[in-house]
PDB file of C-alpha atoms in Angstrom:
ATOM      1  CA  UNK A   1     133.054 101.688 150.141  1.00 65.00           C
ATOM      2  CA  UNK A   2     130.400 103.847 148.163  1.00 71.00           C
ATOM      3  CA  UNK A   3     132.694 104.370 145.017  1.00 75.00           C
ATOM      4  CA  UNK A   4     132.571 100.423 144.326  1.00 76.00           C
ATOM      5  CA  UNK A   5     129.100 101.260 143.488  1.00 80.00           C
ATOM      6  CA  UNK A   6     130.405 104.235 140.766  1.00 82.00           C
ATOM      7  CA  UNK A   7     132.992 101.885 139.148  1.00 83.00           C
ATOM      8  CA  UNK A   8     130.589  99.778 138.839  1.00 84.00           C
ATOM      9  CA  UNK A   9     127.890 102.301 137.528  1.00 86.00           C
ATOM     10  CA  UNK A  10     130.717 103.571 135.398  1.00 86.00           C
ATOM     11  CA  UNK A  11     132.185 100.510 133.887  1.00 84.00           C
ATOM     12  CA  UNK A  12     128.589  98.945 132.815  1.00 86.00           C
ATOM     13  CA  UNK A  13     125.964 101.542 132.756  1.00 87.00           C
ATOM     14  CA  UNK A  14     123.443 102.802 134.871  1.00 89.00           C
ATOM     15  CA  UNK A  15     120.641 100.620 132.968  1.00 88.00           C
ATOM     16  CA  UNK A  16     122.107  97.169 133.510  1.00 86.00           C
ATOM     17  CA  UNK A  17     123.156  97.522 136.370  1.00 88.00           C
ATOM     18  CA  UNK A  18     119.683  98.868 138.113  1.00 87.00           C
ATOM     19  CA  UNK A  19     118.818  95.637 136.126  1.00 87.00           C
ATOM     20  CA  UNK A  20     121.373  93.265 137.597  1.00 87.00           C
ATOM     21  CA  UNK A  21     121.048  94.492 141.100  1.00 86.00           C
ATOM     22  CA  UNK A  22     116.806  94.812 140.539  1.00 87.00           C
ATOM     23  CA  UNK A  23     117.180  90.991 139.690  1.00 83.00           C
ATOM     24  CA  UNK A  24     119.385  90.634 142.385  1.00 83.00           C
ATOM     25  CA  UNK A  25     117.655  92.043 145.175  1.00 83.00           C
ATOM     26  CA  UNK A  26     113.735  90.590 144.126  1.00 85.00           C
ATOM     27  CA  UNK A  27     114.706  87.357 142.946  1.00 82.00           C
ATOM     28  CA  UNK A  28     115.536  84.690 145.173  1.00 82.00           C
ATOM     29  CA  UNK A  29     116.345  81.898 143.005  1.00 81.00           C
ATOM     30  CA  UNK A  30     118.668  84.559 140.795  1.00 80.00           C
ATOM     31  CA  UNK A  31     120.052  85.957 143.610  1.00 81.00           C
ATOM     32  CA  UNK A  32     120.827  82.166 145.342  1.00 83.00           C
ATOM     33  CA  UNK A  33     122.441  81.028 141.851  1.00 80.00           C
ATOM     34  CA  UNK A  34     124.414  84.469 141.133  1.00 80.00           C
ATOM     35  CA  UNK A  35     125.958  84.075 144.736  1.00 80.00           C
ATOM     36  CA  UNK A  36     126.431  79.949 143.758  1.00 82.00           C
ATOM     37  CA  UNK A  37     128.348  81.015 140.572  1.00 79.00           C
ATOM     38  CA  UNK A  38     130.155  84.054 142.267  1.00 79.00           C
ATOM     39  CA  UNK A  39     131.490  81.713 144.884  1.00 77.00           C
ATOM     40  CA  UNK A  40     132.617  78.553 142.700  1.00 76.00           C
ATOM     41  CA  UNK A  41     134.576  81.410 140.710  1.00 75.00           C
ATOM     42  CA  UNK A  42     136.175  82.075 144.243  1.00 71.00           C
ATOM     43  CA  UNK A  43     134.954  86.205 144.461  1.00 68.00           C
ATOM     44  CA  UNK A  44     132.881  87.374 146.397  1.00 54.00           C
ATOM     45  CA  UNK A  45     134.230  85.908 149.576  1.00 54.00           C
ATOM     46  CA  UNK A  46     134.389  88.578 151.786  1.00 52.00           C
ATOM     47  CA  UNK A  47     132.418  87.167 154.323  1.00 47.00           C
ATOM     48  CA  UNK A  48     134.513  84.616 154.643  1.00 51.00           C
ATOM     49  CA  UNK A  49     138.278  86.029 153.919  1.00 50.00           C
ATOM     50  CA  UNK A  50     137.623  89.909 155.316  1.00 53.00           C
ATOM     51  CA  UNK A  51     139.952  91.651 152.860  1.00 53.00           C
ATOM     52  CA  UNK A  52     138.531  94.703 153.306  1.00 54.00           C
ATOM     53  CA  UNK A  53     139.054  94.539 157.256  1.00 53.00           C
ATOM     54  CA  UNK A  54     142.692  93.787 156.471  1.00 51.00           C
ATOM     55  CA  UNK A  55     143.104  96.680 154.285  1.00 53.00           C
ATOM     56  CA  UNK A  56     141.912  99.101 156.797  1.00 53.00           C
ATOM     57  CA  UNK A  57     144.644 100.590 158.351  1.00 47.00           C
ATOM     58  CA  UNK A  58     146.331  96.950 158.842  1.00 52.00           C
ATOM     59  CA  UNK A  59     144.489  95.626 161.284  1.00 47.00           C
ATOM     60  CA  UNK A  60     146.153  93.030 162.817  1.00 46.00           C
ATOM     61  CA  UNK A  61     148.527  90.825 160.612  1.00 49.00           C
ATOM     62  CA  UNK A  62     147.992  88.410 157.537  1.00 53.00           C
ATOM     63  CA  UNK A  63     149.636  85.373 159.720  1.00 53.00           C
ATOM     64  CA  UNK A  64     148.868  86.713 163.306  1.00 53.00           C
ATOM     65  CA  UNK A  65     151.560  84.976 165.906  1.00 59.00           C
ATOM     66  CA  UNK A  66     150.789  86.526 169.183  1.00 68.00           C
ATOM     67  CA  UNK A  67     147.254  87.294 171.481  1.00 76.00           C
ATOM     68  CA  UNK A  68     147.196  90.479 170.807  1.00 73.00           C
ATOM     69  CA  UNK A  69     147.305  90.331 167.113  1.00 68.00           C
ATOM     70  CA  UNK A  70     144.998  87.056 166.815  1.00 71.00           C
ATOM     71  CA  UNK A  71     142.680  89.318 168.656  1.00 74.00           C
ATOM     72  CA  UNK A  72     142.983  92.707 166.710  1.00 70.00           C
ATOM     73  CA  UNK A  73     142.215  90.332 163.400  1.00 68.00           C
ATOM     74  CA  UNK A  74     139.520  88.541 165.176  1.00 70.00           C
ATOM     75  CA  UNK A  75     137.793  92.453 166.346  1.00 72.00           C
ATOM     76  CA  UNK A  76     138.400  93.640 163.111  1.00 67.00           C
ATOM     77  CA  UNK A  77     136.399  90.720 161.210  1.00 66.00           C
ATOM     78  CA  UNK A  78     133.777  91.465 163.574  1.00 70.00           C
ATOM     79  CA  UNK A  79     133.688  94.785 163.060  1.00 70.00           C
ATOM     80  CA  UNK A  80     133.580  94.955 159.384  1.00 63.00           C
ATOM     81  CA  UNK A  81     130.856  92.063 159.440  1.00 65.00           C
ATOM     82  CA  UNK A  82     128.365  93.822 161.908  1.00 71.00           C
ATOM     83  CA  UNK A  83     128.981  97.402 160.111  1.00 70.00           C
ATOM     84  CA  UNK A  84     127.601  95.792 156.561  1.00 72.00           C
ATOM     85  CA  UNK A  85     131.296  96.075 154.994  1.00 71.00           C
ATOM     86  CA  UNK A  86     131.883  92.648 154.126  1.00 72.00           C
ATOM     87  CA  UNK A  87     128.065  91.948 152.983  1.00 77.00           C
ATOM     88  CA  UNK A  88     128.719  95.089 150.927  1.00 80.00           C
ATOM     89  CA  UNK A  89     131.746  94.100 149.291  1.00 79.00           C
ATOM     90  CA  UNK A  90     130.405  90.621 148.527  1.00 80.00           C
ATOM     91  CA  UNK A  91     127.301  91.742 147.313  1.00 82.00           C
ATOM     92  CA  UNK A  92     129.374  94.265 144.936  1.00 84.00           C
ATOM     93  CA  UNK A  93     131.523  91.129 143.487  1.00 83.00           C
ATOM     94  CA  UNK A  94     128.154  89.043 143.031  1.00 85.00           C
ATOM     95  CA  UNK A  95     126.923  92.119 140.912  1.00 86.00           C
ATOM     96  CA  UNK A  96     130.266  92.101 139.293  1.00 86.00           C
ATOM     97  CA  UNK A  97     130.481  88.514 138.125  1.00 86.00           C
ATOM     98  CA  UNK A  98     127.279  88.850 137.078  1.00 87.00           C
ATOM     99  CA  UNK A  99     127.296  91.805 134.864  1.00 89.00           C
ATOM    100  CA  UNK A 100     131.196  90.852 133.497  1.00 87.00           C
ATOM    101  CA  UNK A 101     129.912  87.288 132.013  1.00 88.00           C
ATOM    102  CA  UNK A 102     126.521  88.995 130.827  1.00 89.00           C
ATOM    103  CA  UNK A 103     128.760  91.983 128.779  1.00 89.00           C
ATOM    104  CA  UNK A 104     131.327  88.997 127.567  1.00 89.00           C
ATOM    105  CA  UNK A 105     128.564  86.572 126.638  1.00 89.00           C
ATOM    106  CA  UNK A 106     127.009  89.416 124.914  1.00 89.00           C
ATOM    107  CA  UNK A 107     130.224  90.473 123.203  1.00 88.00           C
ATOM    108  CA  UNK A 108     131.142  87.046 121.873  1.00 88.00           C
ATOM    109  CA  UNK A 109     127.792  86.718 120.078  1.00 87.00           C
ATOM    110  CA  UNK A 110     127.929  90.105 118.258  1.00 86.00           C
ATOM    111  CA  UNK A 111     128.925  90.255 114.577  1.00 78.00           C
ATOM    112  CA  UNK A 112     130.688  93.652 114.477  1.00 83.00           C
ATOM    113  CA  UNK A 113     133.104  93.927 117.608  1.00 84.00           C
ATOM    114  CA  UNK A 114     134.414  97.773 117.947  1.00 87.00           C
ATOM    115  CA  UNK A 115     138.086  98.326 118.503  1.00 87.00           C
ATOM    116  CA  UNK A 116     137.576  99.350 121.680  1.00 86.00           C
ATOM    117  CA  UNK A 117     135.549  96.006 122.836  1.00 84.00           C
ATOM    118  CA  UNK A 118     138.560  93.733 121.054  1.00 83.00           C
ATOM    119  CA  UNK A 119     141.523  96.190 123.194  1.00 84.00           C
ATOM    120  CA  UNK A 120     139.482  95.860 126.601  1.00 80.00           C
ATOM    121  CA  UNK A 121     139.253  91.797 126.087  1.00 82.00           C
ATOM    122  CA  UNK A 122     142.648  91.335 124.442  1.00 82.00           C
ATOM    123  CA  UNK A 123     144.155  92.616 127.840  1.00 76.00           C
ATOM    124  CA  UNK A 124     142.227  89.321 129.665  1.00 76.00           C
ATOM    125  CA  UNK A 125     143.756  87.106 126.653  1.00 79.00           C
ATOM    126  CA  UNK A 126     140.358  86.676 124.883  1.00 86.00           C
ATOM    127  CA  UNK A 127     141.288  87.574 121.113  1.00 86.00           C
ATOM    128  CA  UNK A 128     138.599  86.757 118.246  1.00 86.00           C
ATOM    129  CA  UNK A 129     139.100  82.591 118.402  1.00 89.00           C
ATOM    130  CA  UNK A 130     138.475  82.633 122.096  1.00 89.00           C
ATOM    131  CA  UNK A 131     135.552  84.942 121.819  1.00 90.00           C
ATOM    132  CA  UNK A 132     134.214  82.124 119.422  1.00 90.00           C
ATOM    133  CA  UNK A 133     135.057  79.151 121.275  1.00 92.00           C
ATOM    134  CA  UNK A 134     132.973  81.174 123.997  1.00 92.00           C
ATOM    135  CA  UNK A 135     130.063  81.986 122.106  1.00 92.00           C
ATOM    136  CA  UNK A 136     129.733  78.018 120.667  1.00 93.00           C
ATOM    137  CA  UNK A 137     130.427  76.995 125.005  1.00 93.00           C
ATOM    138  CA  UNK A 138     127.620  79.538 125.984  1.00 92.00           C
ATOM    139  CA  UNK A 139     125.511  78.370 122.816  1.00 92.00           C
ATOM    140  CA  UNK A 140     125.318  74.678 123.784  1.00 92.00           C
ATOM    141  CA  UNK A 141     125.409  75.235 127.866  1.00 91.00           C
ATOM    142  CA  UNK A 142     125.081  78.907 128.781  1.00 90.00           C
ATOM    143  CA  UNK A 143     120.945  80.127 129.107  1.00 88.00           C
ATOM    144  CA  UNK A 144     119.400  83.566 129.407  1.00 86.00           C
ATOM    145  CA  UNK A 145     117.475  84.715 132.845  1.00 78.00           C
ATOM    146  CA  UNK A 146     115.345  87.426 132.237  1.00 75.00           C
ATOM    147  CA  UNK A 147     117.836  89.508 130.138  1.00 81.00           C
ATOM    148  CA  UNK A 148     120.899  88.566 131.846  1.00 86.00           C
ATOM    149  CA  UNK A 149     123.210  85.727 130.023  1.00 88.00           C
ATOM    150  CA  UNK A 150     124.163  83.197 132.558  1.00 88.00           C
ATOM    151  CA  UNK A 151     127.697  80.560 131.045  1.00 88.00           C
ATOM    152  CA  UNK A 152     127.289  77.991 133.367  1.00 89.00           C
ATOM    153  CA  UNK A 153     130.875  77.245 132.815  1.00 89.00           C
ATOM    154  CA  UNK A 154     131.201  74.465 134.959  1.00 89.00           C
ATOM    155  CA  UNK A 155     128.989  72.551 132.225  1.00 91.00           C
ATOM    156  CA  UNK A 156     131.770  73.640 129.723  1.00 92.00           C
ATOM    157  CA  UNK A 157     133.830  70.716 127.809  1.00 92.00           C
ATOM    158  CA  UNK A 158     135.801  73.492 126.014  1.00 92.00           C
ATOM    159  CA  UNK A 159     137.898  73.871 129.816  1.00 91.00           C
ATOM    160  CA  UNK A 160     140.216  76.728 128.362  1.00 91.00           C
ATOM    161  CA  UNK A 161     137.394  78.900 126.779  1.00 91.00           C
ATOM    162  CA  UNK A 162     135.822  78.173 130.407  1.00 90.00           C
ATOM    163  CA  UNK A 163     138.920  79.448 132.461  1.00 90.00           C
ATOM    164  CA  UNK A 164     139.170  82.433 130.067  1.00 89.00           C
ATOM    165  CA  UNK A 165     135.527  83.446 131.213  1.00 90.00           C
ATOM    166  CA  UNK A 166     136.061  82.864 134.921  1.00 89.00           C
ATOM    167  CA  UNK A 167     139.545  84.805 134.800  1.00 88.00           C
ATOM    168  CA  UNK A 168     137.540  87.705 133.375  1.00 86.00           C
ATOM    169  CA  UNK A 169     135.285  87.293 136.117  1.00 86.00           C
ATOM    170  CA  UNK A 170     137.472  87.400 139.122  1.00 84.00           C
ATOM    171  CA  UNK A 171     139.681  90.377 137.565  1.00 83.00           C
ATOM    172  CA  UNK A 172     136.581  92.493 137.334  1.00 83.00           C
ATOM    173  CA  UNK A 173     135.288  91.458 140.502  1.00 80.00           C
ATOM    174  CA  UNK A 174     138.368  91.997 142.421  1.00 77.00           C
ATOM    175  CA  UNK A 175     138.830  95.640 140.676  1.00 77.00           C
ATOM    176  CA  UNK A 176     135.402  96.847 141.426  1.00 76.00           C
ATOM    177  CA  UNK A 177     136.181  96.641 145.279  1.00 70.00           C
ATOM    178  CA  UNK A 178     139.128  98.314 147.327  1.00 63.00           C
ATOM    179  CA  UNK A 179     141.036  94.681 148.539  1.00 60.00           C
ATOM    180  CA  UNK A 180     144.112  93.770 149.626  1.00 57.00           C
ATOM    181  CA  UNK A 181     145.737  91.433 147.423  1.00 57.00           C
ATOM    182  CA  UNK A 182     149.257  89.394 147.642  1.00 56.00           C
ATOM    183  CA  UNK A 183     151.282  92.153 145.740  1.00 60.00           C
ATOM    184  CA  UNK A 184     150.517  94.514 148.148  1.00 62.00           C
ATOM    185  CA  UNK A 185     153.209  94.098 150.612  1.00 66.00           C
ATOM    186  CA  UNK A 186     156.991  94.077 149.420  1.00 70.00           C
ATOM    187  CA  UNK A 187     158.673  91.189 150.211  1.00 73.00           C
ATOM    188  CA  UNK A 188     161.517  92.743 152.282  1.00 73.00           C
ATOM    189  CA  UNK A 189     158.485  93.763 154.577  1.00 72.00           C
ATOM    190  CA  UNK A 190     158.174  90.856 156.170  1.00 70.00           C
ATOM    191  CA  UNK A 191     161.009  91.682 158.232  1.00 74.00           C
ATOM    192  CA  UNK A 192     159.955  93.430 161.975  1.00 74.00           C
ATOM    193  CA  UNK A 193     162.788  95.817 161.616  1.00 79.00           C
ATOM    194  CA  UNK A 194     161.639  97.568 158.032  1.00 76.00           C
ATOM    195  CA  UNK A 195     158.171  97.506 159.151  1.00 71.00           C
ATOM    196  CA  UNK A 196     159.096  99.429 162.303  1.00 74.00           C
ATOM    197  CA  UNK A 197     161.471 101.654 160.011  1.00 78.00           C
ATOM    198  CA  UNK A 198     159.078 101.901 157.186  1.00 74.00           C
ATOM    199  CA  UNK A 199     155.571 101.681 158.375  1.00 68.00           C
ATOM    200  CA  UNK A 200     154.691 101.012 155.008  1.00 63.00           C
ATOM    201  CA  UNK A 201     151.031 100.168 154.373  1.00 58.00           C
ATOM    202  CA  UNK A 202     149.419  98.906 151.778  1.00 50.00           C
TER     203      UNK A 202
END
């Protein structure tokens, strides 16, 4: 689990993120409502969903049927919650969310947008009229806590330019942190006999 914290060094900077997770880890009311938003944009539930636990080495099934599996998924949640592994990889998606909406806020307020900064958003579906429908959203609802921008998107009556923020959210938070998603597993994989032939993991 330590290289979530170099993608995430790496993808916003050693200097806002000390910032973020300096915030994070002093301030109880910003820590409180960056967990809130984290949560409403459904990351940073791995306390609660243990996707880690399921990625390592397949512990137990998604859907477990039997005793034995019900209890290798119930060991494993256990396990990852008492080593620190969940509260590590929700605390890593909290950071995330909050440094993602603070570099997009930021973004859709500057005047000269670098090729680069237009590519990395156009691949989320923000292009140049989204960006402004953003920055007029965070403008009339969004605030500023101590440096970091904050959308507040649920105050949002602009619900696409909201959605378009959260999306970017939730893809960043859910590529900062080694999780098992639904594409993982191949369809055909579902069947006892090619996961006996196959062991495939994901």
């Amino acid at each position: 689990s330590i290289n979530d914290a170099g993608k995430l060094v790496a993808r916003y900077g050693l200097a806002k993120t000390g910032v973020a997770l300096g915030k994070f880890l002093t301030n109880v009311h910003y820590n409180k409502m960056s967990r809130e938003t984290a949560k409403r944009m459904n990351t940073a539930l791995s306390w609660t969903v243990d996707t880690r636990g399921q990625s390592l080495a397949e512990i137990g099934e998604d859907v477990p049927t039997g005793r034995a599996e019900q209890f290798a998924q119930w060991a494993s949640q256990k396990f990852t919650r008492i080593s620190g592994a969940a509260t590590w990889d929700s605390t890593m998606q909290t950071l995330t969310a909050i440094l993602q909406q603070d570099e997009l806020l930021r973004l859709a307020r500057k005047v000269d947008i670098t090729p680069f900064e237009k590519a990395k958003y156009a691949e989320l579906g923000i292009d140049d009229a989204a960006l402004k429908r953003i920055r007029q959203q965070y403008e009339k609802y969004g605030e500023d806590l101590d440096g970091m921008a904050r959308a507040r998107t649920e105050l949002w009556d602009d619900k696409e330019a909201a959605r378009l923020v959260e999306s970017s959210v939730v893809q960043a938070a859910d590529i900062m942190t080694t999780i098992k998603g639904a594409g993982d597993l191949p369809l055909f994989m579902d069947s006892e006999f090619y996961k006996t032939l196959l062991q495939f993991r994901s």
